[in-house]
Amino acid sequence: MDKLELKGQIEEFIYQNESNSYSIAVFSTEDQEVVTVVGYLPFIAVGDTLKLQGKMVVHQEYGEQFKIETFEKLMPESAAALEKYLASGTIKGIGPATARKIIDKFGEETLTVFKFEPIRLAEVKGITKDRAYEISEEFNEKWEVWQIVSFLEQFGIGANNSKRVYDALGVNAVEKIQENPYILVDIVYGVNFYNIDRIAMQIGIPMDSDYRIKSGIKYALLVASYNGHTCVEKENLINYVKETLDVDEELVKNNIINLNVSSEIHLVEDKKDEKEYVFLEQLYKAEKNIAERLCVLRDCKNTKYIKDFKKEIKKHENKMDMELSEKQFEAISQINENNVCIITGGPGTGKTTIIKFVIDIYKEQKKKVVLCAPTGRAAKRMSETTGEEAKTIHRLLEIGKFEEDKLGSIDTDVTPVDSDILVVDEMSMVDVFLMNYLVKAVFLGTKIIFVGDPNQLPSVGPGSILKDLIDSKEFSTVHLDKIFRQAAKSKIIVNAHNVNNGINFIGKKDYREDSENDFFYINESNQDKILYQILSLSKERLKNYGDFEFFTNIQVLTPTKKGKLGTKELNKYLQAELNPKTNDILEKTYGDITFREGDRVMQIKNNYDIYWEKENRNNLKTYEAGTGVFNGEIGRISKIDYTDKQIEIEFDDGKVAWYAFSELDQLEHAYAITIHKAQGSEFDVVILVIPPSSNMLLTRNLLYTGITRAKKLLIVIGNKNLIEFMINNSEVKKRNTGLKLKFKN
């Protein structure tokens, strides 16, 4: 779609986000058309004259809008336009009446008066000489502020972040950046350090500048956080910065000391391994908050303690017609005895049974039990297995659209959790920032139960929360290691535990006689033959075997995005096989992806604003509506509408959302997804592909996580040597974290 250009004035703001200036506004064009515009408009007020570039889109709820991609602020070109600008109240002390007087007095000369002859403003009745200078100064200052936006473009910083820069640096932002461009690394999360470094060199910042070295140190710590670390060994940090910036080692050491003194970083000695670690302030503080808050929660009075607990358990066993195992009894007893408790274990070991039991026993005590999980799919699965409502942690805390473009803002206000018992599932996926918010929201006296499997893949964000809490030995922890009789019939569950224990499932014969035929392995090395197996299983063989239909039951998983058997290529092959191009099916190409009606797709970034509805399929009446679709949610394209230029998607949980053609960068095909993306989800049938890949990817916990995504049937396809390598590769990439140390200090 070609870009459009509009020129005119802002008439009214319908909505404006104060933190990032995302706006919805009424815009009057030169041709007297009135258009609703949406986008980032920092430093813009009613009456401003703008030149906008962007595209027309159709919002399902609000109709046609102009989506701003870039804009330029213009000086009002006519006396009428300037009067409208002044009358808007953007200049303190000038309202519609005074604006009219100024324009009547000076007409087309008004701008010249404001900029170069401010004393003449005193000729207007009601404006004193002092006030004339104040008005002129404010007018020119507001115009100068706008220059920040265009100045920042050379650093690759767009309008959406320019207000943050201004809020941090004030009206002298340009001068401060020219003096030290590296301050932008601290203000704008994700900015390209090397781009700023290059520009800094061009404007004459010395290579050995303290500004440069301090920024390089903090940037190195930031990059480490992208890889899951909350801290870096000091010696490694010194060597990395020294080599990357090509500066003397002593300069790096001195600047580490200076940053530590100013509390921008923290140095912590681990006496056990006699090493010193360096933390960014936010990561250090988040871990410190978690440790302190959990200890307070643990040590406060156990107000939810139930007397005669053994008798209560027996009563509920009879009521639920079940008998707890020794470990399950221990787990529930520990929950009664402690305010903070950790329950871990692999599939089939009874974690869900414990959650159900906790819900039942405490609800009978008139206690409020709240369930949550880190992702939408994990929360949905928790609801399905317990029969109770479960929310994502974000929704529970009503964090909403907190600053995702900052490194874990840790001071955002959260909604306190109104509960007596809080159960958090899939704890292995919780990172240090989400955990910081969660413990901050829990009232003293609340029992908090962390449930998870530490052998699964770690969180995408920094930290290793579940593992660190277990290793700290500060909290009551029960590890469930017995596979229950019914679960032991499943070869999926048995082989998941085998893999976790380093035992190869290939050629294994000692299954129970009544084992289910739910696990198959296809030994294949040739990538073309593996692809054939994937396509034929997806299209017809699984349909013939168990009446499994791809779009209802089957999910292809692979460790990687790249290569012939990575998600990018597999999605193309699977789309061509399962949803081929026909004259009857509409499609829309965006970039190098062709979206087609009927495609399975995944949301790949959090979108807090997108509107959705849920329909009751019995009477087709809308029974729920809201906003927000989040990273990892999967659905199908139900309709492509070229008239309104939008795509309709029905997600797995029943909500229907509409995406403008210009918003399709938020979606990708999901016929095949990575094992990482599948974490927290379960599928009836999983085709697990193990292609040749980086040794860093081919780990035991990746294979274990992939296997445990299947509920009814699992087919593993790959070379037996690669699978054996993965099972033996238990050296999970160690994350440097400091949470355990925080409990000691």
XYZ file of C-alpha atoms in Angstrom:
745
model
C 0.000 0.000 0.000
C 1.384 3.418 -1.023
C 2.065 5.983 1.651
C -0.313 8.924 1.860
C 0.502 12.467 2.931
C -1.867 14.759 4.802
C -1.315 18.385 5.729
C -3.449 20.304 8.204
C -4.066 21.032 11.864
C -4.844 19.110 15.037
C -8.380 20.027 16.032
C -8.847 17.842 19.104
C -7.205 14.993 21.016
C -9.543 12.080 21.669
C -6.834 10.213 23.601
C -3.196 10.852 24.490
C -0.883 8.603 26.500
C 1.164 10.861 28.766
C 4.129 8.487 29.020
C 4.819 7.927 25.311
C 2.488 10.398 23.501
C 0.572 7.713 21.600
C -2.437 9.682 20.416
C -5.828 9.511 18.746
C -6.740 12.914 17.350
C -9.140 14.757 15.064
C -7.178 16.253 12.155
C -8.476 18.905 9.756
C -6.752 18.765 6.352
C -6.044 21.614 3.941
C -8.981 20.352 1.886
C -11.286 20.826 4.890
C -11.640 17.068 5.411
C -11.837 15.812 8.999
C -9.806 12.644 9.632
C -9.139 10.564 12.745
C -5.371 10.050 13.059
C -3.523 7.593 15.334
C 0.169 7.350 16.220
C 2.953 8.905 18.287
C 2.714 12.706 18.486
C 5.182 13.993 21.095
C 5.209 17.739 21.841
C 2.093 18.301 19.717
C -0.851 20.412 20.881
C -4.281 21.337 19.563
C -3.838 23.875 16.781
C -0.434 22.593 15.617
C 0.100 22.435 11.873
C 1.494 19.064 10.751
C 2.508 17.180 7.632
C 1.712 13.495 8.183
C 2.838 10.415 6.276
C 1.139 7.070 6.748
C -1.711 4.809 5.630
C -5.472 4.612 5.928
C -6.573 1.645 8.066
C -9.937 0.391 9.291
C -10.409 -0.295 13.010
C -13.232 -2.744 13.731
C -14.609 -0.630 16.575
C -13.637 2.928 15.548
C -13.826 2.752 11.754
C -11.469 4.394 9.244
C -8.321 6.019 10.651
C -5.062 7.448 9.346
C -2.136 5.557 10.905
C 0.829 7.933 11.316
C 4.245 6.591 10.362
C 6.206 9.861 10.339
C 5.269 13.504 10.763
C 6.719 16.966 10.555
C 5.635 19.991 12.564
C 5.191 23.109 10.452
C 4.966 26.784 11.270
C 1.377 27.947 10.740
C 1.308 29.410 7.240
C -1.667 31.731 7.704
C -2.905 34.141 10.345
C -6.030 31.975 10.774
C -3.940 28.872 11.447
C -1.746 30.748 13.921
C -4.808 32.101 15.709
C -6.153 28.587 16.099
C -2.795 27.478 17.521
C -2.631 30.341 20.035
C -6.307 29.991 21.000
C -5.790 26.339 21.955
C -4.247 27.379 25.280
C -0.847 25.877 24.510
C 0.785 29.201 25.554
C 0.024 30.013 29.180
C -2.111 33.156 29.529
C -3.293 33.242 25.900
C -6.849 32.123 25.293
C -9.213 32.645 22.338
C -9.869 36.332 23.126
C -6.183 37.294 23.464
C -5.289 35.217 20.404
C -7.878 37.165 18.409
C -6.424 40.490 19.607
C -2.845 39.450 18.695
C -3.829 38.359 15.189
C -5.981 41.468 14.642
C -3.027 43.618 15.681
C -0.168 41.955 13.802
C -1.781 39.767 11.140
C 0.794 38.035 8.923
C 3.605 39.631 10.971
C 2.626 37.732 14.136
C 5.363 35.063 13.856
C 8.046 37.690 13.323
C 6.844 39.555 16.414
C 6.946 36.421 18.564
C 10.423 35.458 17.387
C 12.247 38.769 16.995
C 10.184 41.676 18.431
C 8.528 40.366 21.615
C 8.245 43.840 23.177
C 5.630 44.715 20.547
C 3.245 42.183 22.123
C 2.772 44.780 24.891
C 0.894 46.863 22.298
C -1.983 44.400 22.752
C -4.371 45.486 25.483
C -3.948 43.315 28.601
C -0.330 42.238 27.908
C 2.349 43.933 30.012
C 5.993 44.286 28.906
C 7.100 41.565 31.335
C 4.318 39.302 30.158
C 5.226 40.001 26.509
C 8.738 38.633 27.042
C 7.383 35.631 28.978
C 4.914 34.794 26.192
C 7.604 35.087 23.523
C 10.028 32.957 25.513
C 7.440 30.219 26.048
C 6.399 30.278 22.370
C 10.000 29.893 21.188
C 10.846 27.302 23.838
C 7.972 25.067 22.746
C 9.193 25.372 19.191
C 12.745 24.499 20.212
C 11.508 21.420 22.062
C 10.221 20.086 18.781
C 13.744 20.159 17.354
C 14.592 17.241 19.673
C 12.502 14.902 17.522
C 14.319 15.631 14.283
C 17.698 15.692 16.076
C 17.143 12.184 17.475
C 16.408 10.678 14.068
C 20.140 10.494 13.288
C 20.530 8.134 16.271
C 17.756 5.858 15.024
C 15.376 7.033 17.766
C 11.824 7.604 16.595
C 9.046 9.899 17.755
C 7.675 7.231 20.101
C 10.793 7.588 22.294
C 11.565 11.279 21.842
C 9.266 12.350 24.677
C 11.074 9.979 27.033
C 14.361 11.651 26.078
C 12.864 15.095 26.663
C 11.342 14.072 30.014
C 14.737 12.793 31.131
C 16.905 15.655 29.830
C 14.642 18.711 29.597
C 14.758 21.615 27.154
C 18.545 21.406 26.855
C 18.364 17.821 25.620
C 20.142 18.521 22.323
C 23.096 20.196 24.061
C 23.340 17.406 26.637
C 23.296 14.724 23.936
C 25.932 16.543 21.907
C 28.116 16.625 25.019
C 27.497 12.938 25.813
C 25.564 10.915 23.190
C 25.918 7.784 25.340
C 23.214 8.968 27.750
C 20.744 7.769 25.114
C 21.690 4.151 25.895
C 20.363 4.636 29.429
C 17.183 6.397 28.397
C 15.995 4.371 25.384
C 15.913 0.600 25.868
C 17.110 -1.369 22.836
C 18.911 1.544 21.152
C 21.911 0.504 19.028
C 25.012 1.241 21.111
C 27.347 0.890 18.142
C 25.357 3.395 16.101
C 25.612 5.917 18.953
C 29.286 5.083 19.400
C 29.930 5.774 15.709
C 28.181 9.150 15.850
C 30.003 10.007 19.093
C 33.337 9.378 17.376
C 32.265 11.600 14.476
C 31.449 14.539 16.752
C 34.766 14.225 18.560
C 34.138 12.193 21.724
C 37.534 10.600 22.633
C 37.859 6.808 22.565
C 39.012 6.809 26.183
C 36.189 9.094 27.364
C 34.660 8.055 30.683
C 31.254 8.622 29.085
C 32.072 5.988 26.446
C 33.566 3.423 28.814
C 30.756 3.704 31.386
C 28.174 3.304 28.659
C 30.076 0.317 27.231
C 30.074 -1.362 30.654
C 26.338 -0.898 31.129
C 25.616 -1.956 27.560
C 27.607 -5.190 28.063
C 25.494 -5.933 31.149
C 22.359 -5.176 29.168
C 23.366 -7.596 26.397
C 24.018 -10.243 29.052
C 20.442 -9.755 30.291
C 19.160 -10.558 26.789
C 20.780 -13.973 27.282
C 19.083 -14.538 30.629
C 21.829 -13.357 32.992
C 21.154 -10.905 35.797
C 24.869 -10.400 36.449
C 28.282 -10.929 34.868
C 31.542 -12.135 36.401
C 33.661 -9.022 36.893
C 36.793 -10.342 35.177
C 34.805 -11.428 32.119
C 33.132 -8.015 31.974
C 36.472 -6.197 32.111
C 37.915 -8.295 29.284
C 34.826 -7.927 27.112
C 34.642 -4.127 27.447
C 38.410 -3.709 27.033
C 38.401 -5.664 23.765
C 35.116 -4.307 22.410
C 35.992 -0.637 22.977
C 39.744 -1.078 22.433
C 40.657 0.770 25.644
C 43.081 0.239 28.502
C 42.080 -2.279 31.193
C 42.741 0.166 34.028
C 40.238 2.613 32.539
C 37.577 -0.095 32.534
C 38.331 -1.027 36.154
C 38.233 2.605 37.288
C 34.902 3.201 35.590
C 33.415 0.067 37.158
C 34.398 1.515 40.540
C 32.855 4.887 39.655
C 29.610 3.318 38.427
C 29.404 1.278 41.613
C 29.890 4.400 43.756
C 27.050 6.135 41.881
C 24.825 3.014 42.301
C 24.367 2.611 38.551
C 25.792 -0.883 38.915
C 26.376 -3.125 41.931
C 29.356 -5.310 42.810
C 28.635 -8.438 44.850
C 31.186 -10.968 46.042
C 30.253 -14.632 46.087
C 32.448 -15.961 48.881
C 31.655 -19.535 47.930
C 33.306 -19.381 44.493
C 35.532 -16.401 45.421
C 34.351 -14.363 42.447
C 32.909 -10.895 42.131
C 29.799 -10.261 40.044
C 28.490 -7.063 38.484
C 24.778 -6.188 38.257
C 22.825 -3.452 36.541
C 20.919 -1.429 39.116
C 17.454 -2.588 37.944
C 18.380 -6.282 38.003
C 20.095 -6.047 41.377
C 17.154 -4.193 42.870
C 14.570 -6.598 41.380
C 16.328 -9.641 42.865
C 16.761 -7.840 46.193
C 13.051 -6.966 46.265
C 12.113 -10.584 45.524
C 14.353 -11.998 48.262
C 13.247 -9.488 50.892
C 9.550 -9.736 50.103
C 9.499 -13.545 49.993
C 11.252 -13.705 53.344
C 8.694 -11.317 54.842
C 5.815 -13.374 53.383
C 7.407 -16.588 54.644
C 8.016 -15.317 58.164
C 4.745 -13.549 58.899
C 2.018 -15.222 60.946
C 0.429 -18.265 59.294
C -3.134 -16.975 59.462
C -4.513 -19.569 57.004
C -3.308 -22.540 59.071
C -5.918 -25.320 59.334
C -6.091 -27.306 62.574
C -6.652 -31.087 62.572
C -5.275 -31.077 59.057
C -4.933 -34.878 58.747
C -8.626 -35.217 59.507
C -9.432 -32.534 56.903
C -7.325 -34.302 54.279
C -9.056 -37.620 54.920
C -12.449 -35.955 54.614
C -11.523 -34.444 51.268
C -10.014 -37.691 50.005
C -13.377 -39.335 50.621
C -15.230 -36.429 49.058
C -13.022 -36.455 45.937
C -12.904 -40.272 45.854
C -9.133 -40.432 45.757
C -6.157 -41.272 47.921
C -3.131 -38.996 48.044
C 0.328 -40.467 47.663
C 2.856 -39.970 50.441
C 4.532 -37.150 48.492
C 1.229 -35.464 47.680
C 0.218 -35.647 51.345
C 3.584 -34.122 52.252
C 3.101 -31.333 49.687
C -0.360 -30.354 50.949
C 0.808 -30.573 54.565
C 3.723 -28.255 53.747
C 1.277 -25.806 52.162
C -0.684 -25.803 55.427
C 2.462 -25.385 57.530
C 4.124 -22.665 55.439
C 3.181 -19.354 53.861
C 5.513 -19.928 50.889
C 5.795 -23.364 49.322
C 7.287 -24.800 46.111
C 5.869 -27.886 44.386
C 7.934 -29.347 41.535
C 7.822 -32.445 39.396
C 7.550 -33.742 35.873
C 4.433 -34.822 33.943
C 2.191 -37.421 35.562
C 3.510 -36.851 39.088
C 0.338 -35.296 40.452
C 0.931 -31.531 40.482
C -2.540 -30.832 39.101
C -4.137 -33.125 41.687
C -2.477 -31.092 44.438
C -3.785 -27.830 42.955
C -7.316 -29.283 42.760
C -7.045 -30.502 46.352
C -5.827 -27.089 47.548
C -8.733 -25.381 45.775
C -11.262 -27.753 47.312
C -9.958 -27.794 50.883
C -9.432 -24.034 51.203
C -12.659 -23.060 49.463
C -14.522 -25.139 52.040
C -12.711 -23.071 54.670
C -14.244 -19.984 52.989
C -10.827 -18.916 51.703
C -10.326 -17.255 48.338
C -8.034 -19.242 46.019
C -6.573 -17.421 42.999
C -4.841 -19.212 40.112
C -2.407 -17.645 37.648
C 0.296 -18.481 35.108
C 2.796 -16.415 33.093
C 1.167 -16.847 29.638
C -2.334 -16.917 28.215
C -2.036 -20.495 26.975
C -0.649 -21.693 30.317
C -3.505 -19.959 32.161
C -6.031 -21.506 29.761
C -4.591 -24.974 30.385
C -4.678 -24.377 34.141
C -8.381 -23.477 33.872
C -9.113 -26.603 31.810
C -7.374 -28.977 34.240
C -8.804 -27.475 37.451
C -12.215 -26.267 36.313
C -11.495 -22.892 37.945
C -10.695 -19.495 36.447
C -6.987 -18.800 35.959
C -5.509 -15.509 34.773
C -2.191 -14.464 33.326
C 0.021 -12.767 35.902
C -0.143 -9.552 33.843
C -3.947 -9.583 33.918
C -4.055 -10.500 37.591
C -1.810 -7.578 38.541
C -3.424 -5.297 35.945
C 0.050 -4.306 34.846
C -1.262 -3.709 31.345
C 0.899 -1.718 29.014
C 3.860 -1.103 31.280
C 7.030 0.187 29.708
C 8.148 -2.726 27.550
C 10.770 -0.575 25.867
C 12.621 -0.066 29.143
C 14.768 -2.669 30.842
C 12.303 -4.025 33.316
C 10.878 -0.941 34.944
C 10.544 -2.306 38.479
C 8.571 0.471 40.132
C 5.345 0.369 38.117
C 2.278 0.268 40.362
C 0.425 -3.033 40.392
C -2.992 -4.024 41.653
C -2.747 -5.961 44.942
C -3.844 -9.588 44.671
C -7.017 -10.147 46.673
C -6.540 -13.762 47.730
C -5.993 -16.031 50.691
C -4.204 -18.663 48.615
C -2.298 -17.777 45.434
C -1.208 -20.609 43.120
C 1.329 -19.741 40.393
C 1.805 -22.425 37.728
C 4.595 -22.812 35.118
C 7.067 -21.019 37.360
C 10.017 -21.948 35.134
C 8.709 -19.323 32.681
C 8.635 -16.448 35.199
C 11.492 -13.954 34.844
C 12.974 -11.631 37.449
C 10.827 -8.610 36.523
C 7.489 -10.432 36.534
C 8.417 -12.093 39.827
C 9.295 -8.709 41.321
C 5.817 -7.409 40.488
C 4.096 -10.561 41.684
C 5.597 -10.625 45.186
C 5.065 -6.869 45.457
C 1.315 -7.419 44.948
C 0.791 -10.168 47.529
C -0.665 -9.160 50.912
C 1.017 -10.364 54.099
C -0.744 -13.479 55.344
C -1.440 -14.799 51.840
C -0.241 -18.318 51.181
C 1.675 -18.455 47.905
C 2.295 -21.781 46.140
C 4.793 -21.931 43.291
C 4.273 -24.883 40.933
C 6.640 -25.788 38.130
C 9.167 -28.051 36.500
C 12.768 -26.787 36.798
C 13.886 -29.197 34.061
C 11.978 -27.300 31.384
C 13.403 -24.388 29.421
C 14.105 -21.260 31.481
C 12.270 -17.948 31.139
C 12.772 -15.803 28.042
C 13.595 -12.801 30.237
C 16.522 -12.628 32.668
C 16.720 -14.725 35.798
C 16.333 -18.321 36.867
C 13.689 -17.795 39.514
C 12.324 -21.298 40.140
C 15.748 -22.950 40.163
C 17.236 -20.247 42.384
C 14.391 -20.487 44.907
C 14.813 -24.258 45.105
C 18.607 -24.070 45.329
C 18.440 -21.410 48.042
C 16.809 -23.962 50.412
C 15.022 -21.008 52.036
C 11.510 -22.265 51.299
C 9.628 -25.495 51.846
C 10.031 -27.500 48.623
C 8.425 -30.813 47.695
C 9.686 -32.615 44.605
C 7.163 -35.102 43.183
C 9.081 -37.958 41.565
C 6.576 -40.807 41.409
C 4.684 -41.345 38.160
C 1.135 -42.348 38.998
C -0.195 -45.655 37.769
C -2.557 -44.187 35.191
C 0.101 -41.767 33.930
C 2.639 -44.594 33.760
C 0.588 -46.136 30.948
C 1.622 -43.213 28.752
C 4.876 -43.738 26.877
C 4.979 -39.936 26.435
C 5.213 -39.443 30.194
C 7.553 -42.391 30.783
C 9.920 -41.262 28.019
C 9.842 -37.665 29.211
C 11.127 -38.878 32.583
C 13.641 -41.156 30.860
C 15.034 -38.221 28.889
C 15.176 -36.109 32.029
C 17.158 -38.876 33.728
C 19.535 -39.260 30.771
C 18.005 -42.513 29.497
C 17.606 -42.964 25.737
C 14.112 -43.968 24.591
C 15.304 -45.333 21.225
C 15.021 -49.126 21.201
C 13.575 -49.173 24.719
C 11.302 -52.218 25.243
C 10.494 -52.401 28.958
C 7.139 -50.609 28.878
C 4.147 -51.902 30.798
C 1.974 -54.436 29.025
C -0.990 -52.057 29.170
C 1.033 -49.078 27.863
C -0.732 -46.803 25.422
C 0.502 -46.495 21.853
C 0.973 -42.747 22.204
C 4.704 -42.403 21.381
C 6.428 -43.142 18.064
C 9.955 -42.507 16.869
C 10.986 -42.248 13.209
C 14.743 -42.552 12.684
C 15.583 -40.369 9.711
C 18.608 -38.238 8.779
C 17.765 -37.017 5.293
C 16.061 -33.626 5.546
C 13.935 -34.161 2.422
C 12.660 -37.448 3.845
C 11.984 -35.827 7.228
C 9.995 -33.138 5.423
C 8.010 -35.837 3.585
C 7.213 -37.520 6.903
C 6.020 -34.223 8.417
C 3.781 -33.382 5.463
C 2.265 -36.853 5.051
C 1.608 -37.206 8.799
C 0.010 -33.768 8.923
C -2.172 -34.238 5.862
C -3.506 -37.775 5.956
C -1.635 -40.437 7.967
C -2.649 -39.124 11.399
C -6.199 -38.631 10.116
C -6.282 -42.293 9.103
C -4.529 -43.447 12.292
C -6.640 -41.763 14.945
C -8.986 -39.354 13.182
C -6.676 -36.480 14.132
C -7.251 -33.335 12.079
C -4.365 -30.898 11.714
C -6.154 -27.643 12.492
C -7.934 -29.156 15.481
C -5.405 -31.508 17.058
C -1.908 -31.385 15.565
C 1.089 -29.096 16.144
C 4.539 -29.329 14.550
C 7.431 -28.328 16.832
C 11.069 -27.715 15.928
C 14.015 -26.289 17.880
C 14.900 -23.599 15.358
C 13.535 -20.905 13.051
C 16.266 -21.404 10.453
C 17.000 -24.010 7.795
C 14.832 -26.348 5.773
C 13.298 -27.814 8.934
C 13.042 -24.537 10.829
C 9.718 -22.795 11.362
C 10.080 -20.329 8.485
C 10.436 -22.969 5.758
C 8.208 -25.577 7.397
C 5.353 -23.080 7.548
C 5.623 -22.489 3.807
C 5.590 -26.226 3.043
C 2.739 -26.955 5.455
C 0.636 -24.048 4.193
C 1.074 -25.234 0.594
C 0.046 -28.767 1.595
C -2.759 -28.070 4.062
C -4.187 -24.755 2.828
C -3.147 -24.359 -0.815
C -3.895 -21.380 -3.014
C -7.264 -21.631 -4.792
C -9.567 -19.216 -6.575
C -12.076 -19.487 -3.727
C -9.708 -18.534 -0.881
C -8.651 -14.927 -0.395
C -5.081 -14.111 0.576
C -2.988 -11.095 1.504
C 0.778 -10.816 1.098
C 2.690 -8.797 3.679
C 6.451 -8.648 3.209
C 7.547 -12.171 2.304
C 4.566 -13.866 4.005
C 1.304 -14.686 2.258
C -1.607 -14.932 4.685
C -4.547 -17.012 3.488
C -8.039 -17.603 4.830
C -7.850 -20.732 6.952
C -4.179 -20.258 7.931
C -3.018 -21.019 11.450
C -1.219 -17.941 12.801
C 0.483 -16.759 15.967
C 0.665 -13.334 17.584
C 4.389 -12.571 18.001
C 4.312 -9.396 20.115
C 2.138 -8.048 22.916
C -0.640 -5.791 21.637
C -2.572 -4.317 24.546
C -4.863 -2.188 22.359
C -6.318 -4.560 19.765
C -10.086 -5.018 20.142
C -11.682 -8.484 20.343
C -15.036 -10.114 20.944
C -16.144 -13.558 22.057
C -19.344 -15.076 20.754
C -21.643 -17.608 22.335
C -21.827 -20.237 19.627
C -25.303 -21.320 20.726
C -27.093 -18.043 20.112
C -24.369 -16.093 18.253
C -24.652 -13.182 20.660
C -21.571 -11.401 21.869
C -21.041 -12.221 25.528
C -17.621 -10.699 26.097
C -15.452 -7.991 24.568
C -12.109 -6.490 25.470
C -8.671 -5.458 24.276
C -5.309 -7.197 24.151
C -3.791 -10.133 22.269
C -0.459 -11.370 23.550
C 2.766 -12.929 22.336
C 2.313 -16.670 21.683
C -1.473 -16.755 21.198
C -2.523 -18.978 18.287
C -5.592 -18.769 16.064
C -6.874 -19.118 12.495
C -7.649 -16.552 9.835
C -11.400 -16.735 9.350
C -11.796 -13.888 6.866
C -9.787 -11.495 4.696
C -11.724 -8.324 3.883
C -10.324 -6.196 1.053
C -13.109 -3.636 1.407
C -12.198 -2.733 4.983
C -8.563 -3.796 4.495
C -8.441 -6.113 7.485
C -8.052 -9.732 8.521
C -10.324 -11.475 11.008
C -8.713 -14.056 13.317
C -10.415 -16.451 15.698
C -8.039 -17.455 18.478
C -7.990 -20.804 20.255
C -9.741 -19.380 23.315
C -12.675 -18.191 21.176
C -11.933 -14.482 20.939
C -12.177 -12.865 17.526
C -9.895 -9.939 16.631
C -9.471 -7.779 13.537
C -6.082 -6.724 12.155
C -5.634 -3.920 9.651
C -3.446 -4.905 6.701
C -0.817 -2.518 8.076
C -0.688 -4.513 11.361
C 0.258 -7.881 9.892
C 3.838 -7.556 11.135
C 2.404 -8.781 14.459
C 1.586 -12.190 13.002
C 3.413 -15.190 11.586
C 2.288 -18.632 10.481
C 1.964 -21.258 13.210
C 1.690 -24.554 11.351
C 5.139 -25.106 12.877
C 6.392 -23.244 15.958
C 9.570 -23.420 18.014
C 9.692 -25.486 21.197
C 10.403 -22.255 23.089
C 7.142 -20.728 21.795
C 5.250 -23.898 22.786
C 6.331 -23.772 26.419
C 3.350 -23.553 28.744
C 1.069 -25.075 26.103
C -0.187 -28.603 25.414
C -1.454 -30.069 22.143
C -3.336 -33.321 21.490
C -0.765 -34.427 18.903
C 2.804 -33.188 18.529
C 5.135 -33.895 15.629
C 8.534 -33.139 17.156
C 11.233 -32.524 14.559
C 14.914 -32.808 15.504
C 16.957 -31.388 12.595
C 20.726 -30.805 12.535
C 21.278 -27.580 14.438
C 23.586 -25.683 16.761
C 24.850 -27.697 19.729
C 23.688 -24.802 21.916
C 20.110 -25.599 20.890
C 20.324 -29.378 21.085
C 20.001 -29.816 24.839
C 18.283 -32.308 27.101
C 15.871 -29.753 28.564
C 14.813 -28.643 25.054
C 13.982 -32.243 24.086
C 12.247 -32.788 27.431
C 10.166 -29.623 26.994
C 9.180 -30.659 23.451
C 8.101 -34.148 24.546
C 5.985 -32.821 27.420
C 3.910 -30.622 25.065
C 1.998 -33.698 23.765
C -1.179 -34.923 25.486
C -2.442 -37.836 23.370
C 0.175 -38.658 20.746
C 3.815 -37.795 20.050
C 5.878 -38.533 16.948
C 9.584 -37.742 17.180
C 11.424 -37.521 13.857
C 15.186 -37.200 13.628
C 18.581 -38.812 13.522
C 19.184 -41.200 16.443
C 22.685 -39.819 16.989
C 21.328 -36.271 17.345
C 18.692 -37.415 19.815
C 21.278 -39.350 21.794
C 23.457 -36.218 21.822
C 20.552 -34.146 23.181
C 19.796 -36.672 25.924
C 23.445 -36.665 26.990
C 23.781 -32.886 26.671
C 22.599 -31.992 30.163
C 24.912 -28.986 30.360
C 22.168 -26.408 30.359
C 23.642 -23.010 29.610
C 24.266 -21.648 33.082
C 22.647 -18.350 33.880
C 24.547 -16.003 36.132
C 22.036 -14.820 38.707
C 22.250 -13.350 42.186
C 18.950 -14.281 43.813
C 20.474 -17.027 45.976
C 23.139 -14.599 47.193
C 20.464 -12.077 48.193
C 19.128 -14.554 50.771
C 22.589 -14.847 52.313
C 23.229 -11.095 52.583
